[in-house]
Amino acid sequence: MKKAVPFPFETVSGNPFPNSEYYTYGDYKLHYRVDPAKTVTPVAKAFLIHGFACNTRFYDEMVERLTAAGISCLRVDLPDFGFSTREKKGIRYVPQTDMLRQMMKDFDEDGKGWILFGHSMGGSVAMQLALAEVGAAEKEIDALVLYAPLMMANIPGSVRDFMLKAPVGPLLDFILPFLTPYDFIWKAVGLLMTFDWKYTKQMEAGVYRDALQVKDMGRGMAYMTAVCSRPDISTLGGLTVPVQLILGGRDLFVMPNVAYKMWKQMPGNADKHLFLSGGHCFLQNQADRTWNATKTFLSKNGLL
């Protein structure tokens, strides 16, 4: 059985991509990549947040389409994932939303704000960011695009304490090296995410696997799971920016009852779609379809 070549970066100090950069906030270093618009004059800026256990490569297909349309992209790795800092003992905790809000502000050089994209867990974070801006004097978000947003659960205190104190993180750190070398495991993950064997067959396994080899991945994942939070679904109707919500009909992670509640609670003018054949990661294997829907949404709101 063929083994994959181990990814060379064990800490967040390496540069995994030619355009890798790091944003420092307190004890954290957030890995990010800027992809400039391919047009002479950019028409907008996009801030893209990935989902659980993913990294900036997740948005490869969408970034290609966004930049071709004249939208500059900043994609960031959340703490504990991709090539950003792992949260463990010694890291002074800062809420994700605080870091990302400041990051958007610091990189908003033209003062025109951002189109905020969030997938899965990143969708939960993106909704928190947008809700926090309701009624605020200074705003950074011009529109919110949600792809299969996963409402992260506010876990009970006993479970949180178990994740933080029990050897969950070290156990995950022990297990991951036995899983990461084999391409077929990550091809199987891709298939479960897309239900598209043709796409998964040509997909590079490293899209899902490589960043999981960063040092202390297990500890960071356990910590994030313990402290994660989510917006209250009942508050989503209060979103004041244009919102697009796209869900997949074959999604194994966004439960139908939660998807229905989100669908119903969104503002009345929200642009909502259900891709019946879409899995949790439809924006990868159905990139053209996803982009066409988002392009129409952005055009109607004067952002493209």
PDB file of C-alpha atoms in Angstrom:
ATOM      1  CA  MET A   1       0.000   0.000   0.000  1.00  0.00           C
ATOM      2  CA  LYS A   2       1.449   3.332  -1.072  1.00  0.00           C
ATOM      3  CA  LYS A   3       2.131   5.867   1.667  1.00  0.00           C
ATOM      4  CA  ALA A   4       1.939   9.608   1.186  1.00  0.00           C
ATOM      5  CA  VAL A   5       5.032  11.708   1.763  1.00  0.00           C
ATOM      6  CA  PRO A   6       4.748  13.352   5.218  1.00  0.00           C
ATOM      7  CA  PHE A   7       3.999  17.048   5.145  1.00  0.00           C
ATOM      8  CA  PRO A   8       7.188  18.915   6.126  1.00  0.00           C
ATOM      9  CA  PHE A   9       5.801  21.506   8.533  1.00  0.00           C
ATOM     10  CA  GLU A  10       5.416  20.532  12.191  1.00  0.00           C
ATOM     11  CA  THR A  11       4.734  23.988  13.623  1.00  0.00           C
ATOM     12  CA  VAL A  12       3.054  27.211  12.591  1.00  0.00           C
ATOM     13  CA  SER A  13       6.448  28.774  11.841  1.00  0.00           C
ATOM     14  CA  GLY A  14       6.692  27.229   8.376  1.00  0.00           C
ATOM     15  CA  ASN A  15       5.274  28.629   5.129  1.00  0.00           C
ATOM     16  CA  PRO A  16       3.208  25.866   3.544  1.00  0.00           C
ATOM     17  CA  PHE A  17       2.257  27.949   0.476  1.00  0.00           C
ATOM     18  CA  PRO A  18       4.076  30.615  -1.562  1.00  0.00           C
ATOM     19  CA  ASN A  19       1.621  33.271  -0.370  1.00  0.00           C
ATOM     20  CA  SER A  20       1.475  32.156   3.283  1.00  0.00           C
ATOM     21  CA  GLU A  21       1.451  34.921   5.883  1.00  0.00           C
ATOM     22  CA  TYR A  22       0.793  35.028   9.645  1.00  0.00           C
ATOM     23  CA  TYR A  23      -1.372  37.475  11.570  1.00  0.00           C
ATOM     24  CA  THR A  24      -0.339  37.864  15.213  1.00  0.00           C
ATOM     25  CA  TYR A  25      -2.930  38.469  17.919  1.00  0.00           C
ATOM     26  CA  GLY A  26      -1.810  37.909  21.514  1.00  0.00           C
ATOM     27  CA  ASP A  27      -0.337  34.417  21.745  1.00  0.00           C
ATOM     28  CA  TYR A  28      -1.884  33.426  18.424  1.00  0.00           C
ATOM     29  CA  LYS A  29      -0.526  33.302  14.910  1.00  0.00           C
ATOM     30  CA  LEU A  30      -3.291  32.944  12.328  1.00  0.00           C
ATOM     31  CA  HIS A  31      -2.138  31.588   8.990  1.00  0.00           C
ATOM     32  CA  TYR A  32      -3.726  33.377   6.036  1.00  0.00           C
ATOM     33  CA  ARG A  33      -3.359  33.752   2.295  1.00  0.00           C
ATOM     34  CA  VAL A  34      -4.222  36.696   0.054  1.00  0.00           C
ATOM     35  CA  ASP A  35      -5.287  35.973  -3.532  1.00  0.00           C
ATOM     36  CA  PRO A  36      -5.529  39.225  -5.503  1.00  0.00           C
ATOM     37  CA  ALA A  37      -8.268  39.840  -8.055  1.00  0.00           C
ATOM     38  CA  LYS A  38      -7.314  38.905 -11.596  1.00  0.00           C
ATOM     39  CA  THR A  39      -8.939  42.016 -13.019  1.00  0.00           C
ATOM     40  CA  VAL A  40      -7.198  45.374 -13.417  1.00  0.00           C
ATOM     41  CA  THR A  41      -9.369  46.948 -10.728  1.00  0.00           C
ATOM     42  CA  PRO A  42     -10.792  44.809  -7.876  1.00  0.00           C
ATOM     43  CA  VAL A  43     -14.539  45.193  -7.423  1.00  0.00           C
ATOM     44  CA  ALA A  44     -14.809  43.783  -3.887  1.00  0.00           C
ATOM     45  CA  LYS A  45     -13.023  41.873  -1.116  1.00  0.00           C
ATOM     46  CA  ALA A  46     -13.896  38.455   0.303  1.00  0.00           C
ATOM     47  CA  PHE A  47     -12.972  37.110   3.752  1.00  0.00           C
ATOM     48  CA  LEU A  48     -13.274  33.311   3.771  1.00  0.00           C
ATOM     49  CA  ILE A  49     -13.562  31.094   6.870  1.00  0.00           C
ATOM     50  CA  HIS A  50     -13.277  27.302   6.526  1.00  0.00           C
ATOM     51  CA  GLY A  51     -14.963  24.559   8.531  1.00  0.00           C
ATOM     52  CA  PHE A  52     -13.959  22.026  11.195  1.00  0.00           C
ATOM     53  CA  ALA A  53     -10.545  20.394  10.624  1.00  0.00           C
ATOM     54  CA  CYS A  54     -10.155  22.134   7.240  1.00  0.00           C
ATOM     55  CA  ASN A  55      -7.725  24.789   6.035  1.00  0.00           C
ATOM     56  CA  THR A  56      -7.302  27.456   3.358  1.00  0.00           C
ATOM     57  CA  ARG A  57      -7.031  24.851   0.586  1.00  0.00           C
ATOM     58  CA  PHE A  58     -10.694  24.053   1.083  1.00  0.00           C
ATOM     59  CA  TYR A  59     -11.641  27.184  -0.884  1.00  0.00           C
ATOM     60  CA  ASP A  60      -9.354  26.546  -3.876  1.00  0.00           C
ATOM     61  CA  GLU A  61     -12.174  26.149  -6.395  1.00  0.00           C
ATOM     62  CA  MET A  62     -14.165  29.130  -5.152  1.00  0.00           C
ATOM     63  CA  VAL A  63     -11.146  31.430  -4.902  1.00  0.00           C
ATOM     64  CA  GLU A  64     -10.342  30.701  -8.536  1.00  0.00           C
ATOM     65  CA  ARG A  65     -13.820  31.879  -9.530  1.00  0.00           C
ATOM     66  CA  LEU A  66     -13.941  34.829  -7.148  1.00  0.00           C
ATOM     67  CA  THR A  67     -10.606  36.272  -8.260  1.00  0.00           C
ATOM     68  CA  ALA A  68     -11.509  35.808 -11.925  1.00  0.00           C
ATOM     69  CA  ALA A  69     -14.614  37.925 -11.276  1.00  0.00           C
ATOM     70  CA  GLY A  70     -12.546  40.719  -9.747  1.00  0.00           C
ATOM     71  CA  ILE A  71     -12.922  39.863  -6.044  1.00  0.00           C
ATOM     72  CA  SER A  72      -9.756  39.858  -3.933  1.00  0.00           C
ATOM     73  CA  CYS A  73      -9.718  37.042  -1.375  1.00  0.00           C
ATOM     74  CA  LEU A  74      -8.301  36.687   2.114  1.00  0.00           C
ATOM     75  CA  ARG A  75      -8.675  33.152   3.427  1.00  0.00           C
ATOM     76  CA  VAL A  76      -7.701  32.417   7.002  1.00  0.00           C
ATOM     77  CA  ASP A  77      -7.037  29.300   9.061  1.00  0.00           C
ATOM     78  CA  LEU A  78      -9.020  29.253  12.296  1.00  0.00           C
ATOM     79  CA  PRO A  79      -7.103  28.600  15.530  1.00  0.00           C
ATOM     80  CA  ASP A  80      -6.451  24.857  16.021  1.00  0.00           C
ATOM     81  CA  PHE A  81      -6.798  24.132  12.311  1.00  0.00           C
ATOM     82  CA  GLY A  82      -4.824  24.577   9.128  1.00  0.00           C
ATOM     83  CA  PHE A  83      -1.457  26.105   9.965  1.00  0.00           C
ATOM     84  CA  SER A  84      -2.592  28.432  12.752  1.00  0.00           C
ATOM     85  CA  THR A  85      -1.735  28.236  16.457  1.00  0.00           C
ATOM     86  CA  ARG A  86      -3.025  25.226  18.361  1.00  0.00           C
ATOM     87  CA  GLU A  87      -4.816  26.164  21.578  1.00  0.00           C
ATOM     88  CA  LYS A  88      -3.250  24.239  24.454  1.00  0.00           C
ATOM     89  CA  LYS A  89      -1.736  24.815  27.887  1.00  0.00           C
ATOM     90  CA  GLY A  90       0.087  28.131  27.958  1.00  0.00           C
ATOM     91  CA  ILE A  91      -2.012  29.828  25.281  1.00  0.00           C
ATOM     92  CA  ARG A  92      -4.035  32.697  26.705  1.00  0.00           C
ATOM     93  CA  TYR A  93      -7.439  32.099  25.154  1.00  0.00           C
ATOM     94  CA  VAL A  94      -9.048  34.754  22.942  1.00  0.00           C
ATOM     95  CA  PRO A  95     -12.467  34.214  21.289  1.00  0.00           C
ATOM     96  CA  GLN A  96     -12.185  33.508  17.573  1.00  0.00           C
ATOM     97  CA  THR A  97     -14.565  36.326  16.746  1.00  0.00           C
ATOM     98  CA  ASP A  98     -12.377  38.916  18.514  1.00  0.00           C
ATOM     99  CA  MET A  99      -9.342  37.976  16.446  1.00  0.00           C
ATOM    100  CA  LEU A 100     -11.188  37.747  13.148  1.00  0.00           C
ATOM    101  CA  ARG A 101     -13.053  41.022  13.676  1.00  0.00           C
ATOM    102  CA  GLN A 102      -9.767  42.826  14.306  1.00  0.00           C
ATOM    103  CA  MET A 103      -8.166  41.085  11.360  1.00  0.00           C
ATOM    104  CA  MET A 104     -10.931  42.238   9.019  1.00  0.00           C
ATOM    105  CA  LYS A 105     -10.532  45.770  10.316  1.00  0.00           C
ATOM    106  CA  ASP A 106      -6.741  45.760   9.944  1.00  0.00           C
ATOM    107  CA  PHE A 107      -6.889  44.485   6.357  1.00  0.00           C
ATOM    108  CA  ASP A 108      -9.731  46.738   5.234  1.00  0.00           C
ATOM    109  CA  GLU A 109      -7.321  49.230   3.672  1.00  0.00           C
ATOM    110  CA  ASP A 110      -9.834  50.704   1.220  1.00  0.00           C
ATOM    111  CA  GLY A 111     -12.554  50.997   3.881  1.00  0.00           C
ATOM    112  CA  LYS A 112     -15.130  49.243   1.702  1.00  0.00           C
ATOM    113  CA  GLY A 113     -15.750  46.271   3.971  1.00  0.00           C
ATOM    114  CA  TRP A 114     -15.917  42.554   3.214  1.00  0.00           C
ATOM    115  CA  ILE A 115     -18.109  39.892   1.699  1.00  0.00           C
ATOM    116  CA  LEU A 116     -17.888  37.322   4.509  1.00  0.00           C
ATOM    117  CA  PHE A 117     -17.935  33.642   3.513  1.00  0.00           C
ATOM    118  CA  GLY A 118     -18.341  30.820   6.008  1.00  0.00           C
ATOM    119  CA  HIS A 119     -18.568  27.073   5.467  1.00  0.00           C
ATOM    120  CA  SER A 120     -19.669  24.554   8.097  1.00  0.00           C
ATOM    121  CA  MET A 121     -18.142  25.560  11.464  1.00  0.00           C
ATOM    122  CA  GLY A 122     -16.846  28.655   9.694  1.00  0.00           C
ATOM    123  CA  GLY A 123     -20.461  29.501   8.930  1.00  0.00           C
ATOM    124  CA  SER A 124     -21.237  29.467  12.642  1.00  0.00           C
ATOM    125  CA  VAL A 125     -18.323  31.832  13.285  1.00  0.00           C
ATOM    126  CA  ALA A 126     -19.358  34.052  10.356  1.00  0.00           C
ATOM    127  CA  MET A 127     -22.908  34.360  11.708  1.00  0.00           C
ATOM    128  CA  GLN A 128     -21.536  35.359  15.110  1.00  0.00           C
ATOM    129  CA  LEU A 129     -19.425  38.053  13.462  1.00  0.00           C
ATOM    130  CA  ALA A 130     -22.371  39.409  11.472  1.00  0.00           C
ATOM    131  CA  LEU A 131     -24.730  39.398  14.457  1.00  0.00           C
ATOM    132  CA  ALA A 132     -22.165  41.269  16.549  1.00  0.00           C
ATOM    133  CA  GLU A 133     -22.201  44.086  14.001  1.00  0.00           C
ATOM    134  CA  VAL A 134     -25.962  44.670  14.209  1.00  0.00           C
ATOM    135  CA  GLY A 135     -26.370  48.217  15.502  1.00  0.00           C
ATOM    136  CA  ALA A 136     -22.611  48.833  15.642  1.00  0.00           C
ATOM    137  CA  ALA A 137     -21.288  52.220  14.552  1.00  0.00           C
ATOM    138  CA  GLU A 138     -18.386  50.718  12.604  1.00  0.00           C
ATOM    139  CA  LYS A 139     -19.080  47.784  10.311  1.00  0.00           C
ATOM    140  CA  GLU A 140     -16.834  45.556   8.241  1.00  0.00           C
ATOM    141  CA  ILE A 141     -19.352  43.122   6.699  1.00  0.00           C
ATOM    142  CA  ASP A 142     -21.244  44.075   3.534  1.00  0.00           C
ATOM    143  CA  ALA A 143     -22.776  40.652   2.853  1.00  0.00           C
ATOM    144  CA  LEU A 144     -22.827  37.192   4.410  1.00  0.00           C
ATOM    145  CA  VAL A 145     -22.521  33.996   2.329  1.00  0.00           C
ATOM    146  CA  LEU A 146     -23.191  30.767   4.221  1.00  0.00           C
ATOM    147  CA  TYR A 147     -22.392  27.384   2.709  1.00  0.00           C
ATOM    148  CA  ALA A 148     -23.794  24.464   4.758  1.00  0.00           C
ATOM    149  CA  PRO A 149     -23.321  26.341   8.069  1.00  0.00           C
ATOM    150  CA  LEU A 150     -22.904  24.001  11.016  1.00  0.00           C
ATOM    151  CA  MET A 151     -24.290  25.397  14.253  1.00  0.00           C
ATOM    152  CA  MET A 152     -21.607  24.518  16.775  1.00  0.00           C
ATOM    153  CA  ALA A 153     -23.106  23.231  20.003  1.00  0.00           C
ATOM    154  CA  ASN A 154     -22.705  24.905  23.376  1.00  0.00           C
ATOM    155  CA  ILE A 155     -21.600  21.751  25.183  1.00  0.00           C
ATOM    156  CA  PRO A 156     -22.395  21.026  28.859  1.00  0.00           C
ATOM    157  CA  GLY A 157     -19.803  22.003  31.449  1.00  0.00           C
ATOM    158  CA  SER A 158     -19.091  18.374  32.369  1.00  0.00           C
ATOM    159  CA  VAL A 159     -18.245  17.522  28.764  1.00  0.00           C
ATOM    160  CA  ARG A 160     -16.134  20.662  28.462  1.00  0.00           C
ATOM    161  CA  ASP A 161     -14.173  19.735  31.575  1.00  0.00           C
ATOM    162  CA  PHE A 162     -13.659  16.210  30.247  1.00  0.00           C
ATOM    163  CA  MET A 163     -12.312  17.515  26.912  1.00  0.00           C
ATOM    164  CA  LEU A 164      -9.977  19.909  28.711  1.00  0.00           C
ATOM    165  CA  LYS A 165      -8.700  17.728  31.566  1.00  0.00           C
ATOM    166  CA  ALA A 166      -8.876  14.148  30.347  1.00  0.00           C
ATOM    167  CA  PRO A 167      -6.157  12.856  27.977  1.00  0.00           C
ATOM    168  CA  VAL A 168      -8.375  13.404  24.916  1.00  0.00           C
ATOM    169  CA  GLY A 169      -5.962  15.729  23.143  1.00  0.00           C
ATOM    170  CA  PRO A 170      -2.837  13.615  23.682  1.00  0.00           C
ATOM    171  CA  LEU A 171      -4.785  10.533  22.578  1.00  0.00           C
ATOM    172  CA  LEU A 172      -5.784  12.271  19.349  1.00  0.00           C
ATOM    173  CA  ASP A 173      -2.172  13.350  18.851  1.00  0.00           C
ATOM    174  CA  PHE A 174      -1.166   9.707  19.219  1.00  0.00           C
ATOM    175  CA  ILE A 175      -3.787   8.417  16.752  1.00  0.00           C
ATOM    176  CA  LEU A 176      -3.464  10.963  13.947  1.00  0.00           C
ATOM    177  CA  PRO A 177       0.022   9.888  12.734  1.00  0.00           C
ATOM    178  CA  PHE A 178      -1.387   6.431  12.052  1.00  0.00           C
ATOM    179  CA  LEU A 179      -4.111   7.902   9.824  1.00  0.00           C
ATOM    180  CA  THR A 180      -2.445  10.746   7.955  1.00  0.00           C
ATOM    181  CA  PRO A 181      -0.008   8.812   5.721  1.00  0.00           C
ATOM    182  CA  TYR A 182      -2.652   6.984   3.707  1.00  0.00           C
ATOM    183  CA  ASP A 183      -4.298   8.724   0.768  1.00  0.00           C
ATOM    184  CA  PHE A 184      -7.254   6.332   0.633  1.00  0.00           C
ATOM    185  CA  ILE A 185      -8.461   7.473   4.069  1.00  0.00           C
ATOM    186  CA  TRP A 186      -8.674  11.088   2.950  1.00  0.00           C
ATOM    187  CA  LYS A 187     -10.177  10.140  -0.396  1.00  0.00           C
ATOM    188  CA  ALA A 188     -12.901   8.395   1.627  1.00  0.00           C
ATOM    189  CA  VAL A 189     -13.364  11.574   3.681  1.00  0.00           C
ATOM    190  CA  GLY A 190     -13.714  13.561   0.456  1.00  0.00           C
ATOM    191  CA  LEU A 191     -16.299  11.104  -0.836  1.00  0.00           C
ATOM    192  CA  LEU A 192     -18.378  11.433   2.334  1.00  0.00           C
ATOM    193  CA  MET A 193     -18.194  15.215   2.003  1.00  0.00           C
ATOM    194  CA  THR A 194     -19.214  15.400  -1.659  1.00  0.00           C
ATOM    195  CA  PHE A 195     -20.848  12.089  -2.697  1.00  0.00           C
ATOM    196  CA  ASP A 196     -18.963  12.561  -5.952  1.00  0.00           C
ATOM    197  CA  TRP A 197     -16.480   9.807  -6.790  1.00  0.00           C
ATOM    198  CA  LYS A 198     -15.346  11.457 -10.027  1.00  0.00           C
ATOM    199  CA  TYR A 199     -14.331  14.584  -8.117  1.00  0.00           C
ATOM    200  CA  THR A 200     -12.851  12.684  -5.183  1.00  0.00           C
ATOM    201  CA  LYS A 201     -10.755  10.484  -7.459  1.00  0.00           C
ATOM    202  CA  GLN A 202      -8.887  13.475  -8.874  1.00  0.00           C
ATOM    203  CA  MET A 203      -8.799  15.417  -5.590  1.00  0.00           C
ATOM    204  CA  GLU A 204      -5.447  15.686  -3.832  1.00  0.00           C
ATOM    205  CA  ALA A 205      -5.694  13.911  -0.478  1.00  0.00           C
ATOM    206  CA  GLY A 206      -3.583  16.671   1.047  1.00  0.00           C
ATOM    207  CA  VAL A 207      -6.521  19.080   0.836  1.00  0.00           C
ATOM    208  CA  TYR A 208      -7.923  17.367   3.925  1.00  0.00           C
ATOM    209  CA  ARG A 209      -4.845  15.639   5.344  1.00  0.00           C
ATOM    210  CA  ASP A 210      -1.772  17.865   5.290  1.00  0.00           C
ATOM    211  CA  ALA A 211      -2.691  20.395   7.960  1.00  0.00           C
ATOM    212  CA  LEU A 212      -3.686  17.580  10.339  1.00  0.00           C
ATOM    213  CA  GLN A 213       0.011  16.745  10.621  1.00  0.00           C
ATOM    214  CA  VAL A 214       0.863  20.036  12.289  1.00  0.00           C
ATOM    215  CA  LYS A 215       2.211  19.547  15.811  1.00  0.00           C
ATOM    216  CA  ASP A 216      -0.377  19.422  18.649  1.00  0.00           C
ATOM    217  CA  MET A 217      -3.290  18.995  16.247  1.00  0.00           C
ATOM    218  CA  GLY A 218      -5.114  16.660  18.659  1.00  0.00           C
ATOM    219  CA  ARG A 219      -4.671  18.937  21.661  1.00  0.00           C
ATOM    220  CA  GLY A 220      -5.883  21.955  19.716  1.00  0.00           C
ATOM    221  CA  MET A 221      -8.906  20.122  18.343  1.00  0.00           C
ATOM    222  CA  ALA A 222      -9.938  18.985  21.835  1.00  0.00           C
ATOM    223  CA  TYR A 223      -9.528  22.498  23.229  1.00  0.00           C
ATOM    224  CA  MET A 224     -11.533  24.127  20.443  1.00  0.00           C
ATOM    225  CA  THR A 225     -14.332  21.607  20.830  1.00  0.00           C
ATOM    226  CA  ALA A 226     -14.461  22.338  24.549  1.00  0.00           C
ATOM    227  CA  VAL A 227     -14.766  26.106  24.221  1.00  0.00           C
ATOM    228  CA  CYS A 228     -16.716  26.448  20.979  1.00  0.00           C
ATOM    229  CA  SER A 229     -19.995  28.338  20.939  1.00  0.00           C
ATOM    230  CA  ARG A 230     -22.674  29.171  18.427  1.00  0.00           C
ATOM    231  CA  PRO A 231     -25.177  31.926  17.754  1.00  0.00           C
ATOM    232  CA  ASP A 232     -28.733  31.443  18.922  1.00  0.00           C
ATOM    233  CA  ILE A 233     -30.781  30.338  15.897  1.00  0.00           C
ATOM    234  CA  SER A 234     -33.687  32.503  17.046  1.00  0.00           C
ATOM    235  CA  THR A 235     -31.553  35.637  16.564  1.00  0.00           C
ATOM    236  CA  LEU A 236     -30.734  35.023  12.885  1.00  0.00           C
ATOM    237  CA  GLY A 237     -33.743  37.032  11.737  1.00  0.00           C
ATOM    238  CA  GLY A 238     -31.997  40.103  13.120  1.00  0.00           C
ATOM    239  CA  LEU A 239     -29.195  39.978  10.553  1.00  0.00           C
ATOM    240  CA  THR A 240     -29.149  43.293   8.713  1.00  0.00           C
ATOM    241  CA  VAL A 241     -26.661  42.570   5.896  1.00  0.00           C
ATOM    242  CA  PRO A 242     -27.675  40.734   2.705  1.00  0.00           C
ATOM    243  CA  VAL A 243     -27.522  36.994   3.415  1.00  0.00           C
ATOM    244  CA  GLN A 244     -27.190  33.982   1.158  1.00  0.00           C
ATOM    245  CA  LEU A 245     -27.773  30.502   2.591  1.00  0.00           C
ATOM    246  CA  ILE A 246     -27.018  27.374   0.552  1.00  0.00           C
ATOM    247  CA  LEU A 247     -27.645  23.911   1.979  1.00  0.00           C
ATOM    248  CA  GLY A 248     -26.910  20.442   0.611  1.00  0.00           C
ATOM    249  CA  GLY A 249     -29.676  17.868   0.408  1.00  0.00           C
ATOM    250  CA  ARG A 250     -27.222  15.005   1.099  1.00  0.00           C
ATOM    251  CA  ASP A 251     -25.361  16.727   3.931  1.00  0.00           C
ATOM    252  CA  LEU A 252     -24.373  14.267   6.671  1.00  0.00           C
ATOM    253  CA  PHE A 253     -23.390  16.954   9.177  1.00  0.00           C
ATOM    254  CA  VAL A 254     -26.009  19.718   9.092  1.00  0.00           C
ATOM    255  CA  MET A 255     -28.973  17.854  10.532  1.00  0.00           C
ATOM    256  CA  PRO A 256     -32.330  18.361   8.745  1.00  0.00           C
ATOM    257  CA  ASN A 257     -34.042  19.779  11.828  1.00  0.00           C
ATOM    258  CA  VAL A 258     -31.281  22.372  12.322  1.00  0.00           C
ATOM    259  CA  ALA A 259     -31.217  23.207   8.612  1.00  0.00           C
ATOM    260  CA  TYR A 260     -34.992  23.757   8.697  1.00  0.00           C
ATOM    261  CA  LYS A 261     -34.735  26.074  11.716  1.00  0.00           C
ATOM    262  CA  MET A 262     -31.973  28.125  10.083  1.00  0.00           C
ATOM    263  CA  TRP A 263     -33.966  28.316   6.840  1.00  0.00           C
ATOM    264  CA  LYS A 264     -37.058  29.570   8.682  1.00  0.00           C
ATOM    265  CA  GLN A 265     -35.216  32.044  10.941  1.00  0.00           C
ATOM    266  CA  MET A 266     -33.245  33.796   8.209  1.00  0.00           C
ATOM    267  CA  PRO A 267     -34.371  37.346   7.299  1.00  0.00           C
ATOM    268  CA  GLY A 268     -37.277  37.470   4.865  1.00  0.00           C
ATOM    269  CA  ASN A 269     -35.114  38.830   2.067  1.00  0.00           C
ATOM    270  CA  ALA A 270     -32.372  36.189   2.454  1.00  0.00           C
ATOM    271  CA  ASP A 271     -31.333  34.373  -0.712  1.00  0.00           C
ATOM    272  CA  LYS A 272     -31.847  30.667   0.070  1.00  0.00           C
ATOM    273  CA  HIS A 273     -31.009  27.576  -1.971  1.00  0.00           C
ATOM    274  CA  LEU A 274     -31.140  23.817  -1.469  1.00  0.00           C
ATOM    275  CA  PHE A 275     -28.815  21.762  -3.677  1.00  0.00           C
ATOM    276  CA  LEU A 276     -30.573  18.397  -3.465  1.00  0.00           C
ATOM    277  CA  SER A 277     -27.559  16.488  -4.806  1.00  0.00           C
ATOM    278  CA  GLY A 278     -25.074  18.430  -2.683  1.00  0.00           C
ATOM    279  CA  GLY A 279     -23.094  16.934   0.153  1.00  0.00           C
ATOM    280  CA  HIS A 280     -21.569  18.912   3.004  1.00  0.00           C
ATOM    281  CA  CYS A 281     -18.801  20.255   0.745  1.00  0.00           C
ATOM    282  CA  PHE A 282     -20.801  20.946  -2.421  1.00  0.00           C
ATOM    283  CA  LEU A 283     -18.775  24.098  -3.097  1.00  0.00           C
ATOM    284  CA  GLN A 284     -15.817  21.871  -3.960  1.00  0.00           C
ATOM    285  CA  ASN A 285     -17.322  19.440  -6.459  1.00  0.00           C
ATOM    286  CA  GLN A 286     -20.154  21.765  -7.560  1.00  0.00           C
ATOM    287  CA  ALA A 287     -18.070  24.925  -7.692  1.00  0.00           C
ATOM    288  CA  ASP A 288     -19.626  26.269 -10.897  1.00  0.00           C
ATOM    289  CA  ARG A 289     -23.166  25.805  -9.618  1.00  0.00           C
ATOM    290  CA  THR A 290     -22.276  27.358  -6.273  1.00  0.00           C
ATOM    291  CA  TRP A 291     -20.513  30.301  -7.857  1.00  0.00           C
ATOM    292  CA  ASN A 292     -23.366  30.979 -10.290  1.00  0.00           C
ATOM    293  CA  ALA A 293     -25.806  31.229  -7.378  1.00  0.00           C
ATOM    294  CA  THR A 294     -23.460  33.439  -5.356  1.00  0.00           C
ATOM    295  CA  LYS A 295     -22.605  35.615  -8.361  1.00  0.00           C
ATOM    296  CA  THR A 296     -26.301  36.326  -8.912  1.00  0.00           C
ATOM    297  CA  PHE A 297     -26.729  37.138  -5.214  1.00  0.00           C
ATOM    298  CA  LEU A 298     -23.782  39.537  -5.174  1.00  0.00           C
ATOM    299  CA  SER A 299     -24.862  41.223  -8.399  1.00  0.00           C
ATOM    300  CA  LYS A 300     -28.385  41.846  -7.070  1.00  0.00           C
ATOM    301  CA  ASN A 301     -26.880  43.530  -4.023  1.00  0.00           C
ATOM    302  CA  GLY A 302     -24.504  45.737  -5.989  1.00  0.00           C
ATOM    303  CA  LEU A 303     -21.366  43.916  -4.841  1.00  0.00           C
ATOM    304  CA  LEU A 304     -20.250  42.615  -8.203  1.00  0.00           C
TER     305      LEU A 304
END
